JSON list of C-alpha atoms in Angstrom, two decimals:
[
{"chain": "A", "resi": 21, "resn": "MET", "atom": "CA", "xyz": [56.58, 93.92, 93.56]},
{"chain": "A", "resi": 22, "resn": "THR", "atom": "CA", "xyz": [58.49, 95.35, 90.64]},
{"chain": "A", "resi": 23, "resn": "GLN", "atom": "CA", "xyz": [60.26, 92.20, 89.84]},
{"chain": "A", "resi": 24, "resn": "ALA", "atom": "CA", "xyz": [57.14, 90.40, 90.05]},
{"chain": "A", "resi": 25, "resn": "ILE", "atom": "CA", "xyz": [55.49, 92.54, 87.39]},
{"chain": "A", "resi": 26, "resn": "VAL", "atom": "CA", "xyz": [58.71, 92.25, 85.12]},
{"chain": "A", "resi": 27, "resn": "ASN", "atom": "CA", "xyz": [58.49, 88.41, 85.46]},
{"chain": "A", "resi": 28, "resn": "LEU", "atom": "CA", "xyz": [54.73, 88.44, 84.63]},
{"chain": "A", "resi": 29, "resn": "LEU", "atom": "CA", "xyz": [55.27, 90.77, 81.43]},
{"chain": "A", "resi": 30, "resn": "GLN", "atom": "CA", "xyz": [58.39, 88.68, 80.40]},
{"chain": "A", "resi": 31, "resn": "GLY", "atom": "CA", "xyz": [56.14, 85.47, 80.69]},
{"chain": "A", "resi": 32, "resn": "ASP", "atom": "CA", "xyz": [58.42, 84.09, 83.46]},
{"chain": "A", "resi": 33, "resn": "TYR", "atom": "CA", "xyz": [55.60, 82.40, 85.23]},
{"chain": "A", "resi": 34, "resn": "ASP", "atom": "CA", "xyz": [57.90, 79.79, 87.00]},
{"chain": "A", "resi": 35, "resn": "THR", "atom": "CA", "xyz": [59.57, 82.52, 88.92]},
{"chain": "A", "resi": 36, "resn": "LEU", "atom": "CA", "xyz": [56.64, 84.58, 89.44]},
{"chain": "A", "resi": 37, "resn": "ILE", "atom": "CA", "xyz": [54.69, 81.49, 91.01]},
{"chain": "A", "resi": 38, "resn": "ALA", "atom": "CA", "xyz": [57.47, 79.75, 92.78]},
{"chain": "A", "resi": 39, "resn": "HIS", "atom": "CA", "xyz": [59.33, 82.91, 94.34]},
{"chain": "A", "resi": 40, "resn": "ASP", "atom": "CA", "xyz": [57.43, 86.18, 93.67]},
{"chain": "A", "resi": 41, "resn": "ALA", "atom": "CA", "xyz": [54.06, 84.92, 95.05]},
{"chain": "A", "resi": 42, "resn": "LYS", "atom": "CA", "xyz": [55.72, 83.51, 98.10]},
{"chain": "A", "resi": 43, "resn": "HIS", "atom": "CA", "xyz": [57.92, 86.53, 98.65]},
{"chain": "A", "resi": 44, "resn": "LEU", "atom": "CA", "xyz": [55.06, 89.02, 98.39]},
{"chain": "A", "resi": 45, "resn": "GLY", "atom": "CA", "xyz": [52.89, 86.70, 100.72]},
{"chain": "A", "resi": 46, "resn": "PHE", "atom": "CA", "xyz": [50.18, 85.38, 98.34]},
{"chain": "A", "resi": 47, "resn": "LEU", "atom": "CA", "xyz": [51.51, 81.75, 99.08]},
{"chain": "A", "resi": 48, "resn": "PRO", "atom": "CA", "xyz": [53.12, 80.14, 102.14]},
{"chain": "A", "resi": 49, "resn": "HIS", "atom": "CA", "xyz": [56.99, 80.00, 101.96]},
{"chain": "A", "resi": 50, "resn": "ASP", "atom": "CA", "xyz": [57.07, 76.29, 102.18]},
{"chain": "A", "resi": 51, "resn": "MET", "atom": "CA", "xyz": [54.46, 75.37, 99.72]},
{"chain": "A", "resi": 52, "resn": "ASP", "atom": "CA", "xyz": [55.17, 72.86, 97.04]},
{"chain": "A", "resi": 53, "resn": "VAL", "atom": "CA", "xyz": [53.94, 74.81, 93.84]},
{"chain": "A", "resi": 54, "resn": "THR", "atom": "CA", "xyz": [54.50, 72.05, 91.09]},
{"chain": "A", "resi": 55, "resn": "GLU", "atom": "CA", "xyz": [50.79, 71.28, 90.81]},
{"chain": "A", "resi": 56, "resn": "LEU", "atom": "CA", "xyz": [49.90, 75.06, 90.86]},
{"chain": "A", "resi": 57, "resn": "LYS", "atom": "CA", "xyz": [52.28, 76.28, 88.33]},
{"chain": "A", "resi": 58, "resn": "PRO", "atom": "CA", "xyz": [50.52, 74.90, 85.16]},
{"chain": "A", "resi": 59, "resn": "LEU", "atom": "CA", "xyz": [47.15, 76.09, 86.17]},
{"chain": "A", "resi": 60, "resn": "LEU", "atom": "CA", "xyz": [48.33, 79.75, 87.02]},
{"chain": "A", "resi": 61, "resn": "LYS", "atom": "CA", "xyz": [50.46, 79.75, 83.94]},
{"chain": "A", "resi": 62, "resn": "THR", "atom": "CA", "xyz": [47.42, 79.28, 81.71]},
{"chain": "A", "resi": 63, "resn": "ILE", "atom": "CA", "xyz": [45.28, 81.80, 83.51]},
{"chain": "A", "resi": 64, "resn": "LEU", "atom": "CA", "xyz": [47.93, 84.56, 83.60]},
{"chain": "A", "resi": 65, "resn": "LYS", "atom": "CA", "xyz": [48.89, 84.03, 80.02]},
{"chain": "A", "resi": 66, "resn": "GLU", "atom": "CA", "xyz": [45.41, 83.94, 78.55]},
{"chain": "A", "resi": 67, "resn": "GLY", "atom": "CA", "xyz": [43.76, 86.38, 81.07]},
{"chain": "A", "resi": 68, "resn": "LEU", "atom": "CA", "xyz": [46.25, 89.08, 81.26]},
{"chain": "A", "resi": 69, "resn": "VAL", "atom": "CA", "xyz": [49.29, 89.07, 79.13]},
{"chain": "A", "resi": 70, "resn": "GLU", "atom": "CA", "xyz": [47.71, 88.07, 75.81]},
{"chain": "A", "resi": 71, "resn": "SER", "atom": "CA", "xyz": [44.98, 90.74, 75.97]},
{"chain": "A", "resi": 72, "resn": "GLY", "atom": "CA", "xyz": [47.86, 93.37, 76.27]},
{"chain": "A", "resi": 73, "resn": "SER", "atom": "CA", "xyz": [46.33, 97.03, 77.03]},
{"chain": "A", "resi": 74, "resn": "ASN", "atom": "CA", "xyz": [43.14, 96.63, 74.78]},
{"chain": "A", "resi": 75, "resn": "LEU", "atom": "CA", "xyz": [40.54, 97.51, 77.45]},
{"chain": "A", "resi": 76, "resn": "HIS", "atom": "CA", "xyz": [37.75, 95.55, 75.95]},
{"chain": "A", "resi": 77, "resn": "ASP", "atom": "CA", "xyz": [39.86, 92.37, 75.38]},
{"chain": "A", "resi": 78, "resn": "ARG", "atom": "CA", "xyz": [41.20, 92.61, 79.05]},
{"chain": "A", "resi": 79, "resn": "ARG", "atom": "CA", "xyz": [37.78, 92.87, 80.56]},
{"chain": "A", "resi": 80, "resn": "ARG", "atom": "CA", "xyz": [36.30, 90.05, 78.32]},
{"chain": "A", "resi": 81, "resn": "ASN", "atom": "CA", "xyz": [39.36, 87.83, 79.17]},
{"chain": "A", "resi": 82, "resn": "LEU", "atom": "CA", "xyz": [39.22, 88.55, 82.86]},
{"chain": "A", "resi": 83, "resn": "MET", "atom": "CA", "xyz": [35.47, 87.77, 83.16]},
{"chain": "A", "resi": 84, "resn": "ALA", "atom": "CA", "xyz": [36.21, 84.56, 81.22]},
{"chain": "A", "resi": 85, "resn": "ILE", "atom": "CA", "xyz": [38.72, 83.49, 83.70]},
{"chain": "A", "resi": 86, "resn": "SER", "atom": "CA", "xyz": [37.14, 84.55, 86.95]},
{"chain": "A", "resi": 87, "resn": "ASN", "atom": "CA", "xyz": [35.65, 81.12, 87.69]},
{"chain": "A", "resi": 88, "resn": "GLU", "atom": "CA", "xyz": [38.96, 79.32, 87.08]},
{"chain": "A", "resi": 89, "resn": "LEU", "atom": "CA", "xyz": [40.63, 81.90, 89.35]},
{"chain": "A", "resi": 90, "resn": "ASN", "atom": "CA", "xyz": [38.04, 81.22, 92.09]},
{"chain": "A", "resi": 91, "resn": "GLU", "atom": "CA", "xyz": [38.57, 77.55, 91.71]},
{"chain": "A", "resi": 92, "resn": "VAL", "atom": "CA", "xyz": [42.21, 77.78, 92.30]},
{"chain": "A", "resi": 93, "resn": "PHE", "atom": "CA", "xyz": [42.20, 80.35, 95.09]},
{"chain": "A", "resi": 94, "resn": "PHE", "atom": "CA", "xyz": [39.67, 77.87, 97.05]},
{"chain": "A", "resi": 95, "resn": "LYS", "atom": "CA", "xyz": [41.85, 74.89, 96.35]},
{"chain": "A", "resi": 96, "resn": "TYR", "atom": "CA", "xyz": [45.28, 76.28, 97.33]},
{"chain": "A", "resi": 97, "resn": "PRO", "atom": "CA", "xyz": [46.11, 78.40, 100.34]},
{"chain": "A", "resi": 98, "resn": "PHE", "atom": "CA", "xyz": [46.20, 81.82, 98.68]},
{"chain": "A", "resi": 99, "resn": "SER", "atom": "CA", "xyz": [46.05, 84.92, 100.78]},
{"chain": "A", "resi": 100, "resn": "VAL", "atom": "CA", "xyz": [45.86, 88.49, 99.73]},
{"chain": "A", "resi": 101, "resn": "PRO", "atom": "CA", "xyz": [48.41, 90.77, 101.57]},
{"chain": "A", "resi": 102, "resn": "PRO", "atom": "CA", "xyz": [46.84, 93.76, 103.02]},
{"chain": "A", "resi": 103, "resn": "PHE", "atom": "CA", "xyz": [49.10, 96.26, 101.03]},
{"chain": "A", "resi": 104, "resn": "PHE", "atom": "CA", "xyz": [48.15, 94.61, 97.85]},
{"chain": "A", "resi": 105, "resn": "ALA", "atom": "CA", "xyz": [44.17, 94.68, 98.58]},
{"chain": "A", "resi": 106, "resn": "LEU", "atom": "CA", "xyz": [44.39, 98.38, 99.36]},
{"chain": "A", "resi": 107, "resn": "VAL", "atom": "CA", "xyz": [46.53, 99.13, 96.28]},
{"chain": "A", "resi": 108, "resn": "THR", "atom": "CA", "xyz": [44.20, 97.02, 94.08]},
{"chain": "A", "resi": 109, "resn": "ARG", "atom": "CA", "xyz": [40.95, 98.76, 95.51]},
{"chain": "A", "resi": 110, "resn": "GLY", "atom": "CA", "xyz": [42.62, 102.34, 95.09]},
{"chain": "A", "resi": 111, "resn": "LEU", "atom": "CA", "xyz": [43.54, 101.59, 91.44]},
{"chain": "A", "resi": 112, "resn": "GLY", "atom": "CA", "xyz": [40.18, 100.13, 90.68]},
{"chain": "A", "resi": 113, "resn": "LEU", "atom": "CA", "xyz": [38.42, 103.11, 92.20]},
{"chain": "A", "resi": 114, "resn": "LEU", "atom": "CA", "xyz": [40.60, 105.69, 90.14]},
{"chain": "A", "resi": 115, "resn": "GLU", "atom": "CA", "xyz": [40.20, 103.75, 86.96]},
{"chain": "A", "resi": 116, "resn": "GLY", "atom": "CA", "xyz": [36.44, 103.71, 87.45]},
{"chain": "A", "resi": 117, "resn": "ILE", "atom": "CA", "xyz": [36.41, 107.38, 88.01]},
{"chain": "A", "resi": 118, "resn": "ALA", "atom": "CA", "xyz": [38.77, 108.02, 84.92]},
{"chain": "A", "resi": 119, "resn": "LEU", "atom": "CA", "xyz": [36.39, 105.81, 82.67]},
{"chain": "A", "resi": 120, "resn": "THR", "atom": "CA", "xyz": [33.68, 107.97, 83.79]},
{"chain": "A", "resi": 121, "resn": "GLY", "atom": "CA", "xyz": [35.17, 111.03, 82.34]},
{"chain": "A", "resi": 122, "resn": "ASP", "atom": "CA", "xyz": [36.79, 109.08, 79.39]},
{"chain": "A", "resi": 123, "resn": "PRO", "atom": "CA", "xyz": [35.32, 105.61, 78.30]},
{"chain": "A", "resi": 124, "resn": "SER", "atom": "CA", "xyz": [38.57, 104.90, 76.40]},
{"chain": "A", "resi": 125, "resn": "PHE", "atom": "CA", "xyz": [40.95, 105.50, 79.42]},
{"chain": "A", "resi": 126, "resn": "ASP", "atom": "CA", "xyz": [43.62, 102.89, 79.75]},
{"chain": "A", "resi": 127, "resn": "ILE", "atom": "CA", "xyz": [45.14, 102.43, 82.93]},
{"chain": "A", "resi": 128, "resn": "PHE", "atom": "CA", "xyz": [48.26, 100.48, 81.46]},
{"chain": "A", "resi": 129, "resn": "GLN", "atom": "CA", "xyz": [48.91, 103.47, 79.07]},
{"chain": "A", "resi": 130, "resn": "ALA", "atom": "CA", "xyz": [48.45, 105.98, 81.80]},
{"chain": "A", "resi": 131, "resn": "SER", "atom": "CA", "xyz": [50.78, 104.26, 84.29]},
{"chain": "A", "resi": 132, "resn": "TYR", "atom": "CA", "xyz": [53.45, 103.38, 81.74]},
{"chain": "A", "resi": 133, "resn": "PRO", "atom": "CA", "xyz": [55.59, 106.55, 82.31]},
{"chain": "A", "resi": 134, "resn": "TYR", "atom": "CA", "xyz": [55.80, 105.82, 86.19]},
{"chain": "A", "resi": 135, "resn": "ALA", "atom": "CA", "xyz": [56.30, 102.09, 85.56]},
{"chain": "A", "resi": 136, "resn": "LYS", "atom": "CA", "xyz": [59.09, 102.83, 83.10]},
{"chain": "A", "resi": 137, "resn": "ARG", "atom": "CA", "xyz": [60.84, 105.17, 85.49]},
{"chain": "A", "resi": 138, "resn": "ARG", "atom": "CA", "xyz": [60.39, 102.84, 88.34]},
{"chain": "A", "resi": 139, "resn": "ALA", "atom": "CA", "xyz": [61.93, 99.90, 86.21]},
{"chain": "A", "resi": 140, "resn": "ILE", "atom": "CA", "xyz": [64.97, 102.04, 85.30]},
{"chain": "A", "resi": 141, "resn": "GLU", "atom": "CA", "xyz": [65.47, 102.91, 88.91]},
{"chain": "A", "resi": 142, "resn": "THR", "atom": "CA", "xyz": [65.23, 99.34, 90.19]},
{"chain": "A", "resi": 143, "resn": "PHE", "atom": "CA", "xyz": [67.02, 97.62, 87.29]},
{"chain": "A", "resi": 144, "resn": "SER", "atom": "CA", "xyz": [69.18, 100.23, 85.48]},
{"chain": "A", "resi": 145, "resn": "VAL", "atom": "CA", "xyz": [68.74, 101.49, 81.96]},
{"chain": "A", "resi": 146, "resn": "LYS", "atom": "CA", "xyz": [70.65, 98.52, 80.48]},
{"chain": "A", "resi": 147, "resn": "ASP", "atom": "CA", "xyz": [68.46, 96.07, 82.12]},
{"chain": "A", "resi": 148, "resn": "TYR", "atom": "CA", "xyz": [65.43, 98.05, 81.33]},
{"chain": "A", "resi": 149, "resn": "GLY", "atom": "CA", "xyz": [66.29, 97.96, 77.61]},
{"chain": "A", "resi": 150, "resn": "LYS", "atom": "CA", "xyz": [66.75, 93.98, 77.82]},
{"chain": "A", "resi": 151, "resn": "ILE", "atom": "CA", "xyz": [63.33, 93.63, 79.63]},
{"chain": "A", "resi": 152, "resn": "SER", "atom": "CA", "xyz": [61.70, 95.88, 76.96]},
{"chain": "A", "resi": 153, "resn": "ARG", "atom": "CA", "xyz": [62.99, 93.83, 74.24]},
{"chain": "A", "resi": 154, "resn": "ASN", "atom": "CA", "xyz": [61.87, 90.39, 76.01]},
{"chain": "A", "resi": 155, "resn": "ILE", "atom": "CA", "xyz": [58.32, 92.01, 76.38]},
{"chain": "A", "resi": 156, "resn": "LEU", "atom": "CA", "xyz": [58.20, 93.04, 72.79]},
{"chain": "A", "resi": 157, "resn": "SER", "atom": "CA", "xyz": [59.22, 89.84, 71.54]},
{"chain": "A", "resi": 158, "resn": "LEU", "atom": "CA", "xyz": [56.58, 87.93, 73.74]},
{"chain": "A", "resi": 159, "resn": "ARG", "atom": "CA", "xyz": [53.89, 90.33, 72.23]},
{"chain": "A", "resi": 160, "resn": "ARG", "atom": "CA", "xyz": [55.04, 89.60, 68.76]},
{"chain": "A", "resi": 161, "resn": "SER", "atom": "CA", "xyz": [54.88, 85.93, 69.46]},
{"chain": "A", "resi": 162, "resn": "SER", "atom": "CA", "xyz": [51.50, 86.05, 71.06]},
{"chain": "A", "resi": 163, "resn": "THR", "atom": "CA", "xyz": [50.19, 88.05, 68.06]},
{"chain": "A", "resi": 164, "resn": "GLN", "atom": "CA", "xyz": [51.65, 85.59, 65.66]},
{"chain": "A", "resi": 165, "resn": "LEU", "atom": "CA", "xyz": [49.80, 82.71, 67.43]},
{"chain": "A", "resi": 166, "resn": "ASN", "atom": "CA", "xyz": [46.47, 84.53, 67.38]}
]
């Protein structure tokens, strides 16, 4: 899962869709994803990555693409693995509780120290530095386009 998150943040949608989605159980291993890649690339880039950690932008973008996601999920054989559904449900619940106490709470900022530690454990400090530079470069490019 860590590699999938890194691929998402680095903008490597081809690997995310063709490999990670299959490896994690979201898509069948034998599925041809050629037709699916451009659809998901657009949705992921516009809905998640470009909004960054700005809570209001992220919510607005996710609401805007929800219909697109529903169409893709009904057209293609997606399934949500039980572990992912439980983790997502738990994070949503915890974020809701935190937002009740602090309306400006940002789950991405709050989880960053853990995510950084986990990435370093998984990829090494050298690879983490390379990943971080790639992510910063993508963010700069996205900001310049907007």
